[in-house]
Tab-separated table of C-alpha atoms in Angstrom:
chain	number	residue	atom	x	y	z
A	1	MET	CA	114.935	60.922	118.601
A	2	SER	CA	118.579	61.700	118.032
A	3	ARG	CA	120.199	64.029	120.513
A	4	ARG	CA	122.047	66.596	118.452
A	5	SER	CA	124.329	68.896	120.423
A	6	THR	CA	123.950	71.848	118.023
A	7	VAL	CA	122.337	72.840	114.747
A	8	ARG	CA	122.993	75.900	112.595
A	9	LEU	CA	120.059	77.939	111.304
A	10	ARG	CA	120.287	80.581	108.599
A	11	ALA	CA	118.658	83.850	109.681
A	12	GLY	CA	119.130	86.680	107.234
A	13	ARG	CA	122.845	87.174	106.649
A	14	ARG	CA	123.952	85.125	109.640
A	15	ALA	CA	123.998	81.481	110.614
A	16	ILE	CA	123.102	81.019	114.285
A	17	GLU	CA	124.181	77.995	116.273
A	18	VAL	CA	121.306	76.563	118.311
A	19	SER	CA	122.463	74.427	121.211
A	20	ARG	CA	120.494	71.381	122.374
A	21	PRO	CA	118.003	71.807	119.502
A	22	ASP	CA	115.985	68.726	120.551
A	23	LYS	CA	115.292	70.112	124.020
A	24	LEU	CA	111.551	70.192	124.703
A	25	LEU	CA	110.212	73.653	125.502
A	26	PHE	CA	106.520	72.720	125.334
A	27	PRO	CA	105.057	69.487	126.740
A	28	ASP	CA	103.358	68.671	123.430
A	29	GLY	CA	106.683	68.090	121.654
A	30	ILE	CA	107.747	71.538	120.441
A	31	THR	CA	111.521	71.861	120.729
A	32	LYS	CA	114.019	74.685	120.894
A	33	ALA	CA	114.845	74.091	117.221
A	34	ASP	CA	111.137	74.390	116.345
A	35	LEU	CA	110.955	77.732	118.179
A	36	ALA	CA	114.127	79.071	116.561
A	37	LEU	CA	113.039	77.989	113.084
A	38	TYR	CA	109.638	79.605	113.590
A	39	TYR	CA	111.229	82.945	114.464
A	40	ALA	CA	113.576	82.699	111.487
A	41	ASP	CA	110.614	82.099	109.186
A	42	VAL	CA	108.319	84.868	110.510
A	43	ALA	CA	111.079	87.482	110.883
A	44	PRO	CA	110.103	89.388	107.681
A	45	ALA	CA	106.572	89.921	109.024
A	46	MET	CA	107.600	90.425	112.653
A	47	LEU	CA	110.579	92.750	112.496
A	48	PRO	CA	108.742	95.875	111.231
A	49	TYR	CA	106.937	95.925	114.600
A	50	LEU	CA	110.167	95.463	116.573
A	51	ALA	CA	112.901	97.487	114.872
A	52	GLY	CA	114.265	100.162	117.213
A	53	ARG	CA	111.956	99.110	120.053
A	54	PRO	CA	113.350	98.181	123.518
A	55	LEU	CA	112.368	94.632	124.433
A	56	ASN	CA	111.765	92.615	127.568
A	57	LEU	CA	112.605	88.937	127.159
A	58	GLU	CA	110.342	86.270	128.665
A	59	ARG	CA	112.629	83.258	128.989
A	60	TYR	CA	112.023	79.629	129.926
A	61	PRO	CA	115.434	77.928	129.744
A	62	ASP	CA	113.922	74.626	130.953
A	63	GLY	CA	110.651	74.869	129.009
A	64	ILE	CA	107.315	76.432	129.905
A	65	GLU	CA	106.871	74.127	132.892
A	66	GLY	CA	110.162	75.383	134.355
A	67	GLN	CA	111.343	78.681	135.767
A	68	ARG	CA	110.079	81.892	134.171
A	69	ILE	CA	112.628	84.689	133.769
A	70	ILE	CA	111.699	88.238	132.750
A	71	GLN	CA	114.909	89.822	131.485
A	72	GLN	CA	115.194	93.519	130.753
A	73	ARG	CA	118.961	93.985	130.549
A	74	ALA	CA	120.951	92.612	127.642
A	75	SER	CA	123.315	89.942	128.965
A	76	GLY	CA	127.015	90.638	128.829
A	77	HIS	CA	127.624	87.497	126.775
A	78	PHE	CA	125.268	88.556	123.972
A	79	PRO	CA	127.262	89.057	120.739
A	80	SER	CA	128.213	92.586	119.744
A	81	TRP	CA	126.098	92.482	116.582
A	82	ILE	CA	122.902	92.454	118.672
A	83	ALA	CA	121.721	96.056	118.904
A	84	ARG	CA	121.092	97.638	122.295
A	85	ALA	CA	119.534	100.826	123.628
A	86	ALA	CA	120.127	102.516	126.992
A	87	THR	CA	116.697	103.432	128.362
A	88	PRO	CA	116.578	105.996	131.208
A	89	MET	CA	114.359	105.003	134.126
A	90	ARG	CA	112.365	107.250	136.446
A	91	ASP	CA	114.857	106.755	139.282
A	92	GLY	CA	117.729	108.110	137.197
A	93	SER	CA	119.248	104.742	136.322
A	94	ALA	CA	119.442	103.292	132.818
A	95	VAL	CA	118.746	99.806	131.475
A	96	GLU	CA	120.424	98.499	128.332
A	97	HIS	CA	117.643	96.747	126.445
A	98	VAL	CA	117.927	94.463	123.440
A	99	LEU	CA	116.695	95.754	120.075
A	100	ALA	CA	115.633	93.142	117.522
A	101	ASN	CA	116.546	94.738	114.207
A	102	HIS	CA	117.606	91.604	112.332
A	103	PRO	CA	116.307	88.013	111.897
A	104	ALA	CA	119.427	86.599	113.550
A	105	THR	CA	118.550	88.382	116.801
A	106	LEU	CA	115.241	86.531	117.015
A	107	VAL	CA	116.945	83.174	116.467
A	108	TYR	CA	119.710	83.950	118.945
A	109	LEU	CA	117.158	84.898	121.612
A	110	ALA	CA	115.195	81.702	120.958
A	111	ASN	CA	118.410	79.803	121.643
A	112	GLN	CA	118.511	81.572	125.018
A	113	GLY	CA	115.122	80.090	125.839
A	114	CYS	CA	113.289	83.334	125.045
A	115	ILE	CA	109.791	82.285	124.041
A	116	THR	CA	107.975	85.640	124.165
A	117	LEU	CA	109.079	89.184	123.329
A	118	HIS	CA	107.411	92.181	124.955
A	119	GLY	CA	108.039	95.580	123.388
A	120	TRP	CA	107.864	99.169	124.553
A	121	LEU	CA	105.170	101.338	122.984
A	122	SER	CA	107.868	103.776	121.865
A	123	ARG	CA	111.115	103.465	119.938
A	124	ALA	CA	114.626	104.094	121.199
A	125	ASP	CA	115.156	107.334	119.266
A	126	ARG	CA	112.151	109.003	120.989
A	127	LEU	CA	111.370	106.990	124.100
A	128	ASP	CA	108.972	109.600	125.468
A	129	ARG	CA	106.748	109.598	122.354
A	130	PRO	CA	104.681	106.430	121.865
A	131	ASP	CA	104.019	105.315	118.311
A	132	ARG	CA	101.102	103.092	119.271
A	133	LEU	CA	98.158	103.056	121.629
A	134	ILE	CA	97.058	99.689	123.002
A	135	ILE	CA	93.782	98.639	124.604
A	136	ASP	CA	93.900	95.208	126.224
A	137	LEU	CA	90.597	93.366	126.616
A	138	ASP	CA	91.234	91.160	129.640
A	139	PRO	CA	88.539	88.613	130.589
A	140	SER	CA	87.672	87.772	134.182
A	141	ASP	CA	87.108	84.162	133.172
A	142	ASP	CA	87.486	81.978	130.086
A	143	ASP	CA	84.402	83.307	128.266
A	144	ALA	CA	85.973	83.857	124.844
A	145	ALA	CA	82.671	84.938	123.291
A	146	ALA	CA	82.201	87.754	125.839
A	147	THR	CA	85.788	88.880	125.353
A	148	ARG	CA	85.297	89.011	121.594
A	149	ARG	CA	82.090	91.058	122.048
A	150	ALA	CA	83.996	93.443	124.291
A	151	ALA	CA	86.739	93.839	121.687
A	152	LEU	CA	84.163	94.515	118.982
A	153	GLU	CA	82.516	97.161	121.150
A	154	LEU	CA	85.805	98.980	121.803
A	155	ASP	CA	86.664	98.661	118.111
A	156	ALA	CA	83.379	100.412	117.270
A	157	THR	CA	84.014	103.133	119.867
A	158	LEU	CA	87.461	103.878	118.450
A	159	ARG	CA	86.016	104.125	114.954
A	160	GLU	CA	83.279	106.438	116.265
A	161	LEU	CA	86.089	108.753	117.371
A	162	GLY	CA	87.620	108.712	113.904
A	163	LEU	CA	90.445	106.285	114.689
A	164	GLN	CA	91.433	103.135	112.785
A	165	PRO	CA	92.135	100.285	115.234
A	166	TYR	CA	93.930	97.060	114.385
A	167	ALA	CA	92.898	93.924	116.252
A	168	MET	CA	95.228	91.193	117.467
A	169	ALA	CA	94.480	87.822	119.033
A	170	THR	CA	97.023	87.824	121.856
A	171	GLY	CA	97.641	84.078	121.966
A	172	SER	CA	96.539	84.169	125.591
A	173	ARG	CA	92.984	84.928	126.827
A	174	GLY	CA	92.241	88.313	125.320
A	175	TYR	CA	92.579	90.701	122.404
A	176	HIS	CA	94.557	93.860	121.803
A	177	LEU	CA	93.284	96.825	119.835
A	178	VAL	CA	96.216	98.817	118.485
A	179	VAL	CA	96.150	102.339	117.076
A	180	PRO	CA	99.425	103.372	115.361
A	181	LEU	CA	100.290	106.928	116.350
A	182	GLN	CA	102.227	109.799	114.932
A	183	ARG	CA	104.818	110.602	117.569
A	184	ARG	CA	103.314	113.897	118.682
A	185	ALA	CA	101.723	113.189	122.061
A	186	GLY	CA	103.557	112.046	125.183
A	187	PHE	CA	102.610	109.057	127.279
A	188	GLU	CA	100.589	111.103	129.775
A	189	GLN	CA	98.380	112.480	127.031
A	190	VAL	CA	97.879	109.077	125.436
A	191	ARG	CA	97.110	107.398	128.748
A	192	SER	CA	94.680	110.148	129.734
A	193	PHE	CA	92.857	109.662	126.430
A	194	THR	CA	92.646	105.881	126.840
A	195	ARG	CA	91.350	106.212	130.405
A	196	GLU	CA	88.546	108.513	129.274
A	197	LEU	CA	87.792	106.184	126.374
A	198	ALA	CA	87.624	103.163	128.699
A	199	ALA	CA	85.332	105.005	131.121
A	200	LEU	CA	82.990	105.976	128.276
A	201	ALA	CA	82.784	102.394	126.967
A	202	ALA	CA	82.241	100.944	130.459
A	203	ASN	CA	79.486	103.465	131.215
A	204	ARG	CA	77.737	102.577	127.982
A	205	ASN	CA	77.756	98.827	128.647
A	206	PRO	CA	78.333	98.224	132.372
A	207	ARG	CA	77.074	94.631	132.193
A	208	LEU	CA	79.853	93.593	129.809
A	209	LEU	CA	82.715	96.043	130.434
A	210	THR	CA	84.565	97.377	133.454
A	211	ILE	CA	87.577	99.519	134.348
A	212	GLU	CA	87.892	97.833	137.757
A	213	GLN	CA	91.446	96.526	138.089
A	214	ARG	CA	90.700	94.206	141.017
A	215	LYS	CA	89.529	90.903	139.619
A	216	ALA	CA	87.377	90.106	142.653
A	217	LYS	CA	85.263	93.203	141.948
A	218	ARG	CA	84.783	92.749	138.212
A	219	GLY	CA	81.752	90.518	138.519
A	220	GLY	CA	82.691	88.451	135.486
A	221	ARG	CA	82.969	91.493	133.238
A	222	VAL	CA	85.750	92.141	130.738
A	223	LEU	CA	88.405	94.606	131.881
A	224	ILE	CA	89.332	97.433	129.531
A	225	ASP	CA	92.995	97.591	130.464
A	226	VAL	CA	94.815	100.758	129.370
A	227	MET	CA	97.711	100.519	131.834
A	228	ARG	CA	100.236	99.565	129.140
A	229	ASN	CA	100.108	103.095	127.762
A	230	ALA	CA	102.902	104.379	129.995
A	231	TYR	CA	106.633	105.017	129.759
A	232	GLY	CA	108.623	101.808	130.129
A	233	HIS	CA	105.588	99.527	130.023
A	234	THR	CA	105.430	96.784	127.419
A	235	ALA	CA	102.999	94.667	125.426
A	236	VAL	CA	103.404	91.349	123.650
A	237	VAL	CA	104.604	91.976	120.113
A	238	PRO	CA	102.920	90.663	116.941
A	239	TYR	CA	103.875	87.086	116.032
A	240	ALA	CA	105.418	86.346	119.436
A	241	VAL	CA	104.886	82.817	120.727
A	242	ARG	CA	103.160	82.548	124.112
A	243	PRO	CA	104.283	80.136	126.864
A	244	ARG	CA	101.102	78.075	126.823
A	245	PRO	CA	100.318	74.511	125.693
A	246	GLY	CA	100.194	74.297	121.914
A	247	ALA	CA	102.439	77.364	121.498
A	248	PRO	CA	99.736	79.903	120.556
A	249	VAL	CA	100.922	83.058	118.812
A	250	ALA	CA	99.969	86.730	119.134
A	251	THR	CA	98.460	87.180	115.680
A	252	PRO	CA	97.302	90.328	113.833
A	253	LEU	CA	93.789	89.982	112.425
A	254	HIS	CA	92.345	90.957	109.080
A	255	GLU	CA	89.591	93.554	108.829
A	256	GLY	CA	86.354	91.881	109.927
A	257	GLU	CA	88.097	88.772	111.276
A	258	LEU	CA	87.427	89.788	114.883
A	259	ALA	CA	83.696	89.383	114.213
A	260	GLU	CA	84.098	85.709	113.288
A	261	ARG	CA	83.116	83.300	116.046
A	262	SER	CA	86.070	81.050	115.283
A	263	THR	CA	88.561	83.824	116.064
A	264	ARG	CA	89.508	82.849	119.598
A	265	PRO	CA	92.418	84.660	121.286
A	266	ASP	CA	94.533	81.489	121.147
A	267	ARG	CA	93.363	80.204	117.780
A	268	PHE	CA	96.669	80.653	115.921
A	269	THR	CA	99.774	78.671	116.825
A	270	LEU	CA	103.422	78.231	115.972
A	271	LYS	CA	102.353	75.420	113.637
A	272	THR	CA	99.693	77.418	111.751
A	273	VAL	CA	100.887	81.037	111.567
A	274	ARG	CA	103.515	80.419	108.882
A	275	ARG	CA	100.897	78.899	106.551
A	276	ARG	CA	98.597	81.814	107.303
A	277	LEU	CA	101.305	84.326	106.356
A	278	GLU	CA	102.172	82.421	103.166
A	279	ARG	CA	98.528	82.245	102.160
A	280	GLU	CA	97.205	85.650	103.269
A	281	GLY	CA	100.156	87.878	104.105
A	282	ASP	CA	100.403	90.170	107.119
A	283	PRO	CA	97.023	91.889	107.699
A	284	TRP	CA	98.540	95.052	109.150
A	285	ARG	CA	101.200	95.871	106.603
A	286	GLY	CA	101.159	98.127	103.578
A	287	ALA	CA	98.712	100.949	102.996
A	288	ALA	CA	96.458	99.834	105.853
A	289	TRP	CA	98.980	100.672	108.613
A	290	LYS	CA	98.825	104.455	108.966
A	291	PRO	CA	100.061	106.463	111.980
A	292	GLN	CA	97.264	108.622	113.371
A	293	THR	CA	96.825	111.586	115.718
A	294	LEU	CA	94.474	111.963	118.688
A	295	THR	CA	93.600	115.625	118.075
A	296	ARG	CA	90.155	115.092	116.546
A	297	ALA	CA	89.513	111.960	118.597
A	298	ARG	CA	89.971	113.914	121.853
A	299	ARG	CA	87.358	116.444	120.799
A	300	LEU	CA	84.878	113.760	119.770
A	301	LEU	CA	85.523	111.829	122.986
A	302	ARG	CA	84.795	114.926	125.058
A	303	GLN	CA	81.524	115.444	123.199
A	304	ALA	CA	80.494	111.801	123.593
A	305	SER	CA	81.282	111.844	127.307
A	306	GLU	CA	79.084	114.901	127.817
A	307	GLU	CA	76.043	113.435	126.085
């Protein structure tokens, strides 16, 4: 393999210089250039979920077998055209986060060894008002079938409460169920709702589901994790690559796709997602993606919990 020192990739209106493009980031041969080109290609589908959203950067400058760096602050050497947002913290300080509003930002970050992007559940213009609710189905072991059953059960519970959830294979071991929200409720209200929802689901099926955070006490059950629904907390964003062998990708699912046995959490990869988008489009976009409110769902949840 030739050792090129740099390569220029077109990303939207900019051409980004990728240094050491042949550098291996994954042990199965995926290079920095492969990662950067992937993000350039999926940017049209990915950016609607990122625009205006503070990001944490999960970087592996020496590949996924090297040091892991979680970076919140935008580096001083980042170019001025990369958008930033100052996010107030609970202790009174502020962190200047990166915003990925353009394809070139994704490619530039890939050149910095950023493999995975994690986004806030709110946008920079109203940081205290989340625009999505996320339920993370986290397995205690590698039982993908049980995790999928758990996701289907929570999907059904959300629909019972009049909400429309959107499922995502996380590219890791679990699934996310996402409910887009109108920005009316604060984080405390959303988190309170998700806690009550999780308790209801776990009480209904205690052999499969749990709200026990300590892994040693889960007894092999699937955790309904609602802890991401808080100010400043993040979740992996749609179409982000995960730092695992094969470069699996956090991939939005079509309606009914979660019920298919072949839909494992790590089924889709950097090498397959582009073909999937070309063939089927983005499952979440268009008329299907509608911000919702929790007003009616809260009332129905209260009634269900009292039964």
